[in-house]
XYZ file of C-alpha atoms in Angstrom:
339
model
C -28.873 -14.323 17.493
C -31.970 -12.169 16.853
C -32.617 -9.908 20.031
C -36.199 -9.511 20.455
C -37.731 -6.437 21.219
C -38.804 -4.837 24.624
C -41.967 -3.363 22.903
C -43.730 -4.416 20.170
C -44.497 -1.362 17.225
C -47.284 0.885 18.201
C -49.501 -0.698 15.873
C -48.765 -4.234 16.903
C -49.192 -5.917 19.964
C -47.220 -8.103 21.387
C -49.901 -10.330 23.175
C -51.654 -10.352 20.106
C -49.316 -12.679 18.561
C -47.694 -14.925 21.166
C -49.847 -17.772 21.685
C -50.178 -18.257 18.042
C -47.007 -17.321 16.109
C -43.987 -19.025 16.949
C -40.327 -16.785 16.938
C -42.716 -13.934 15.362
C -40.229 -10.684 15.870
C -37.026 -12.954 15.312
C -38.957 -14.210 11.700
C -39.694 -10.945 10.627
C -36.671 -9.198 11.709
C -34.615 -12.130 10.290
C -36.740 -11.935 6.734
C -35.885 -8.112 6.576
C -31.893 -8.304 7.535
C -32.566 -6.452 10.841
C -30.943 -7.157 13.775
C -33.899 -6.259 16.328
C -37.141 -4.925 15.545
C -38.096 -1.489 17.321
C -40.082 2.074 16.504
C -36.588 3.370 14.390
C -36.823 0.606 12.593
C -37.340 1.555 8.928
C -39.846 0.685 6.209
C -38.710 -1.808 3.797
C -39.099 -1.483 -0.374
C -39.351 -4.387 -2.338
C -41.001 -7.794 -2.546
C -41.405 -10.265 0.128
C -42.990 -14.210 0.275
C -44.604 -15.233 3.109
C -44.367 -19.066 2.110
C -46.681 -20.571 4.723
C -49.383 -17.514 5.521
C -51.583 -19.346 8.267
C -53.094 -16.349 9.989
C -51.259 -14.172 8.986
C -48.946 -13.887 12.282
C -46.053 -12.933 10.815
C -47.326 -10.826 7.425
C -49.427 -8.617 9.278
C -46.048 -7.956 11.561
C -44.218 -7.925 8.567
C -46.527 -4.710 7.092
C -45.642 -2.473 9.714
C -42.066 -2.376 8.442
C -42.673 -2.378 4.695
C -42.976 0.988 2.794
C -46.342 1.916 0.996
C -44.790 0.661 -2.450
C -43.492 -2.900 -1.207
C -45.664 -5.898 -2.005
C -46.150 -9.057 0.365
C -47.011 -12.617 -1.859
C -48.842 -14.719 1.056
C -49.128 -18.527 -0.160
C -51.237 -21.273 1.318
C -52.589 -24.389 1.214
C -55.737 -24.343 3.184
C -58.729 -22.545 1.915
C -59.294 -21.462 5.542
C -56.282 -19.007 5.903
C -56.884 -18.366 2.237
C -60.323 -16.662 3.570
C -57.945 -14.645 6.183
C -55.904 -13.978 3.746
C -58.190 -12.453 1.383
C -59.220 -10.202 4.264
C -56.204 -8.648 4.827
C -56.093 -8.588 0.989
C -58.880 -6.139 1.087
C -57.894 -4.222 3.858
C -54.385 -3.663 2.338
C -53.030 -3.373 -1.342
C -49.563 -4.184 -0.826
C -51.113 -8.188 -0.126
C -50.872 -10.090 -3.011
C -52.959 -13.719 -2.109
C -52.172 -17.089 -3.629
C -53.795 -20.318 -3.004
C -51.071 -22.649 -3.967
C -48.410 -24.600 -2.070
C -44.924 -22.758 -2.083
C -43.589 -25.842 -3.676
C -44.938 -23.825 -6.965
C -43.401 -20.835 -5.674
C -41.954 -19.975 -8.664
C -44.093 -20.663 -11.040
C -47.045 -18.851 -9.357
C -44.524 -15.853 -8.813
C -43.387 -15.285 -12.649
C -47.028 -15.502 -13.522
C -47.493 -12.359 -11.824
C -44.470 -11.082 -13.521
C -41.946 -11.455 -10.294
C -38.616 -13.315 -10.751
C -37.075 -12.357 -7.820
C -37.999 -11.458 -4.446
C -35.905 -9.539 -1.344
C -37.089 -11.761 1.327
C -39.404 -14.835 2.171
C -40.107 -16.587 5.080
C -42.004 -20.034 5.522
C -43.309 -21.188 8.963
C -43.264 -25.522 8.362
C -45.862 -25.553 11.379
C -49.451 -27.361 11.525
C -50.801 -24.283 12.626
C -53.404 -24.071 15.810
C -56.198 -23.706 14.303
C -55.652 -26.830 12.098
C -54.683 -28.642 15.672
C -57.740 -27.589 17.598
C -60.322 -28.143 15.039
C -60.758 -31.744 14.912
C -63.173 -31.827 11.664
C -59.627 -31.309 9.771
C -58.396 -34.671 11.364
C -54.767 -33.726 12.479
C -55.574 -34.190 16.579
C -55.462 -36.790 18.312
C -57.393 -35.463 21.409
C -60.387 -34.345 19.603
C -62.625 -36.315 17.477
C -63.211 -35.762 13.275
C -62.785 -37.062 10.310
C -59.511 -38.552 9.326
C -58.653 -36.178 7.043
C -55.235 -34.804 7.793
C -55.037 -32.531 3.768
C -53.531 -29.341 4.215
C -55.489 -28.111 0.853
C -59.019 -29.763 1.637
C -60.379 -28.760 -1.496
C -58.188 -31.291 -3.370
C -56.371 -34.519 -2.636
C -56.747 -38.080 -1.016
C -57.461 -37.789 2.741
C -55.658 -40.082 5.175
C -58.833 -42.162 5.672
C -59.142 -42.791 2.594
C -55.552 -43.723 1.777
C -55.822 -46.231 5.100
C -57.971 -47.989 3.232
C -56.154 -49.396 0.160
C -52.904 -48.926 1.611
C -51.051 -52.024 2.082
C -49.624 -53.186 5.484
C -45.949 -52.872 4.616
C -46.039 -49.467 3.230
C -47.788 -47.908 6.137
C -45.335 -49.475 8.320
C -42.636 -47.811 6.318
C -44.615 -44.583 6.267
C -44.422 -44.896 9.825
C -40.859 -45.007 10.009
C -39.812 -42.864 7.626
C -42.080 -39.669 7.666
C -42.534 -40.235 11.894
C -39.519 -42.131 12.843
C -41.633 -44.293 14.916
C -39.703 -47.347 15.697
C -42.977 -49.108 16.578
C -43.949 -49.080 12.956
C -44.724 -52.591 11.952
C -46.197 -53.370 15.277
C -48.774 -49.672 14.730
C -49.622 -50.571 11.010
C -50.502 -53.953 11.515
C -52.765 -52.949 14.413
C -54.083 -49.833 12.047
C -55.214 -52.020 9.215
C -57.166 -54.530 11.389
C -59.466 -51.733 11.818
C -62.732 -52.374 10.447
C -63.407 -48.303 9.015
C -61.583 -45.172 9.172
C -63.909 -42.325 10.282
C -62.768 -41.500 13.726
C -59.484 -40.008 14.728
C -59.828 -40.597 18.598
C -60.431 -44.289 17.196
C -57.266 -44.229 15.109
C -55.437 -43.193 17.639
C -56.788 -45.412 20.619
C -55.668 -48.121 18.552
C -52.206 -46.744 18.078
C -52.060 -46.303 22.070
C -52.808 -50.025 22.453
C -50.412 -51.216 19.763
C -47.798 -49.055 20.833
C -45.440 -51.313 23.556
C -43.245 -48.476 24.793
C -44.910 -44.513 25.765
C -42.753 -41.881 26.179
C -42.915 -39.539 29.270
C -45.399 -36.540 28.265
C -46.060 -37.547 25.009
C -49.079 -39.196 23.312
C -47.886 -42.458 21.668
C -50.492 -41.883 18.319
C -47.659 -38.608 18.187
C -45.438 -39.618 15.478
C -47.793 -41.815 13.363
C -50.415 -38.967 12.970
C -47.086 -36.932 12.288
C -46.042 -39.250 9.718
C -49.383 -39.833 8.157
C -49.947 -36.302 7.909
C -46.458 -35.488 6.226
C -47.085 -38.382 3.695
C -50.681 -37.223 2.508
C -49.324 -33.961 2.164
C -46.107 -34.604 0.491
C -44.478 -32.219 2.876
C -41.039 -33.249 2.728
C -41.212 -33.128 -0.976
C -42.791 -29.584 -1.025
C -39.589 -28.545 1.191
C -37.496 -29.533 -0.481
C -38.775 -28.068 -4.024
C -39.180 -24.679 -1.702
C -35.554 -24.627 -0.613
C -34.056 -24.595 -4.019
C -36.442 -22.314 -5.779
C -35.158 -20.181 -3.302
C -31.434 -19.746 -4.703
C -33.174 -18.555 -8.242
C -35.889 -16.365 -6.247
C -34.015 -14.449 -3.938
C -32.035 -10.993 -4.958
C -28.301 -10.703 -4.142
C -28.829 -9.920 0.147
C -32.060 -11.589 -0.037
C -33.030 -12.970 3.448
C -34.191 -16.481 4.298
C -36.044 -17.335 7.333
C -37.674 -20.705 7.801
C -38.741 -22.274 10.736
C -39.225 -26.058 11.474
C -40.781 -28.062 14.441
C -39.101 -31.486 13.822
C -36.324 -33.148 12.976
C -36.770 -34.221 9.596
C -37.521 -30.669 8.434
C -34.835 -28.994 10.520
C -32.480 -31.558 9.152
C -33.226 -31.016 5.184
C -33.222 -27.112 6.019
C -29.830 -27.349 7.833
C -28.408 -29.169 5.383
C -29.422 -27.193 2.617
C -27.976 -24.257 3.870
C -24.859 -25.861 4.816
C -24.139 -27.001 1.531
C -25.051 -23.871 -0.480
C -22.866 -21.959 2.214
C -19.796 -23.916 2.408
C -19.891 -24.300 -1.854
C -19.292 -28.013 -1.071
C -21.586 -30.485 -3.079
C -22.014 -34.355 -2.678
C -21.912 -34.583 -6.766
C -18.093 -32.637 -6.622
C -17.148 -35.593 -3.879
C -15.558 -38.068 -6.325
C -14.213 -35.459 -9.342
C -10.125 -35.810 -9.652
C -10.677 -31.812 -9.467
C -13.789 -30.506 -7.913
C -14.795 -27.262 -9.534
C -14.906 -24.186 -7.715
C -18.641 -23.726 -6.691
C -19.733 -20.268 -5.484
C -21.000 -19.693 -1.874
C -24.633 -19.250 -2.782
C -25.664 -18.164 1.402
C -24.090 -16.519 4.231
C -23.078 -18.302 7.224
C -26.493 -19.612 8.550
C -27.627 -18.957 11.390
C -29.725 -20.890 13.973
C -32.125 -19.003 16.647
C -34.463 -20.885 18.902
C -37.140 -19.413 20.948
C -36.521 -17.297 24.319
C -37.592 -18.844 27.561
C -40.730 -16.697 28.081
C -41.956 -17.371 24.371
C -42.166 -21.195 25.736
C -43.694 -20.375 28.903
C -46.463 -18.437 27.210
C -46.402 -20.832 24.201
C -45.675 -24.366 25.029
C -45.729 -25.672 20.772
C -43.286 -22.897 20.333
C -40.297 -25.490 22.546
C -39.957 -27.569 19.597
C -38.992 -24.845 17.258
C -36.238 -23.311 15.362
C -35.771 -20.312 13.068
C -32.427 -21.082 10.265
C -31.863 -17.886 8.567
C -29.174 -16.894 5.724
C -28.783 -14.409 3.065
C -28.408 -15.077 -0.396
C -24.713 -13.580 -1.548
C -23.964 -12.542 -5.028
C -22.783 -15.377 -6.745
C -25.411 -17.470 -8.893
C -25.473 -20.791 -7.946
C -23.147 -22.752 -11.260
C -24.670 -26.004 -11.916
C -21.824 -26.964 -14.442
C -19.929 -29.721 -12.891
C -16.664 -29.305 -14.753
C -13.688 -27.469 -13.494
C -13.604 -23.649 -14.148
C -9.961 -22.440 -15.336
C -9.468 -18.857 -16.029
C-alpha cells in the first residue's frame, strides 16, 4: 500500500486538499511509481494525463514533482473546471488543457503529436462542486434544474430525457446503472409526474415510491446515481478509457484510477485482472489458448486512511487500483504462437 506522507511538500498544503480530493498523495505518488511522497522526492520527466481534472486536486500536487520540461494533459468534461483549468494553464506552461472526455483520450492526445504517455490518473468522482451546486441537477438536497450533464455545453439533460423516455426503460436504467432493486416501482412513480424542472421534486417522489430506506442513506441515492451515469454514458466512457490505456502508456507507465461505486470499481478491477493474469474470456474455449503477454503488474488496491474519512466523509466510499504497464504489447491475434 501507498504510505502517505507526514508532511505535505513545502509548496503544498496538506489542508488545502483534504476536503476536496479524495486519496490525493496515494494518486499522485501511485501515478509517478513512488512509494511515498516527501521533500527527497524527485522531479519527474515526461508526460502525464490527468483523465478527470476537476479542480485540479491532484495536477496541481502532481506539478510539484514534475521537472521544468515534463508536460501535464488535464481533460474534462465540464466547462467549469475547464475555466480552472485554463488558469493554471496560464500560470504554468507545462499544463496542456483539453475540453474533451478521456473516452477520446487518444485521439485528442495524437493530435497534439503524443502517442504515449508515462503516467495518467483519472478520479471517476462527481466532484463537490458539481454536488453542492444544485443549478447542475446532480443533488438531491438542493433544488435546480434536472440537468445531471457532465459537459453542459452539449447533450440531452436528464429532464429532458424523463420526458420521452418510456416506463420500462427507466425502470431498467434504474437497475442497471443504480442497482436499485426498487426500479419498476421508482419509474412508474417518476413518469406520473406531470413536469421535470425540480430535483427536490424528483426526488420527493422517489422517497415516496421507494418501499424499503436504507439506514443513513437517501432513498432518491441510486436512481439520481443511475440517471446520472446513463445521461452521461459513464460506464461506456470507462470502459473506452481503460483500454486506450494499454496503447497510451510507455513500458513502466503507471495507472491510477479511483472509483466510488461498485459498478466502476468492478469494470476497473476486472480490467486489470485480466490484462495482468494474460487470461482472456475470448482464449476460454480455444483447443490451445495462445500465449497472451502480461500487459500490467500485479494491481494493486489502496483505500483511504482512517483520518482522510474523518476529515472527508465522500472519501469512505473510495478506492485507488493502480498497476504499471510491463513491456509486452498487448497481441490481439487469437491464434496460437509457436516459435
Amino acid at each position: 500500500m501507498t504510505d502517505v506522507p507526514t508532511s505535505a511538500p513545502r509548496s503544498t498544503s496538506k489542508s488545502e486538499f483534504s476536503h476536496e480530493t479524495v486519496l490525493l498523495f496515494e494518486t499522485v505518488a501511485a501515478v509517478l511509481g513512488e512509494k511515498s511522497l516527501n521533500d527527497n522526492t524527485p522531479k519527474h520527466d515526461g508526460i502525464y494525463v490527468d483523465a478527470t481534472f476537476g479542480r485540479g486536486g491532484h495536477s496541481k500536487l502532481l506539478l510539484n514533482y514534475l521537472s521544468d520540461d515534463a508536460k501535464l494533459f488535464v481533460f474534462d468534461k465540464d466547462p467549469e473546471a475547464i475555466d480552472v483549468a485554463n488558469d493554471l494553464a496560464a500560470e504554468d506552461k507545462r499544463v496542456i488543457v483539453v475540453h474533451d472526455s478521456f473516452a477520446d483520450m487518444t485521439q485528442c492526445l495524437n493530435s497534439r503529436g503524443v502517442s504515449q504517455v508515462d503516467g495518467i490518473m483519472a478520479d471517476l468522482g462527481v466532484s463537490s462542486p458539481q454536488l453542492d451546486d444544485g443549478s447542475r441537477g446532480f443533488s438531491f438536497m438542493r433544488d435546480g434544474a434536472i440537468d445531471m450533464r457532465m459537459d453542459t455545453s452539449r447533450g440531452q439533460s436528464v429532464g429532458e430525457w424523463l420526458q420521452t423516455v418510456d416506463e420500462e426503460t427507466l425502470a431498467d436504467v434504474l437497475y442497471d446503472f443504480g442497482e436499485e432493486r426498487h426500479s419498476r416501482r421508482i419509474a412508474r412513480a417518476i413518469k406520473g409526474m406531470t413536469q421535470y424542472t425540480s430535483t427536490l421534486e424528483l426526488a420527493e417522489v422517489i422517497k415516496q415510491a421507494h418501499p424499503k430506506w436504507q439506514k443513513g442513506k437517501h432513498p432518491a441515492t441510486q436512481s439520481f446515481q443511475a440517471m446520472r451515469i446513463f445521461i452521461n454514458n459513464e460506464l461506456g466512457d470507462i470502459d473506452s478509457f481503460l483500454a486506450q490505456s494499454l496503447t497510451l502508456l510507455a513500458p513502466q507507465g503507471q495507472l491510477a484510477v479511483i472509483s466510488f461505486h461498485s459498478l466502476e470499481d468492478r469494470r476497473i478491477k476486472q480490467f486489470l485482472q485480466r490484462h495482468s493474469r494474460g487470461q482472456y474470456p475470448e482464449d476460454e474455449n480455444l483447443p490451445m489458448p495462445p500465449q497472451r503477454p502480461r500487459y500490467f503488474s500485479k494491481p494493486k488496491r489502496i483505500a483511504p486512511s482512517k483520518a482522510e474519512v474523518t476529515v472527508n466523509n465522500r472519501s469512505r466510499s473510495a478506492w485507488l487500483r493502480v498497476a504499471t504497464r510491463t513491456d509486452t504489447p498487448y497481441n490481439t491475434d487469437p491464434s496460437p504462437q509457436h516459435s
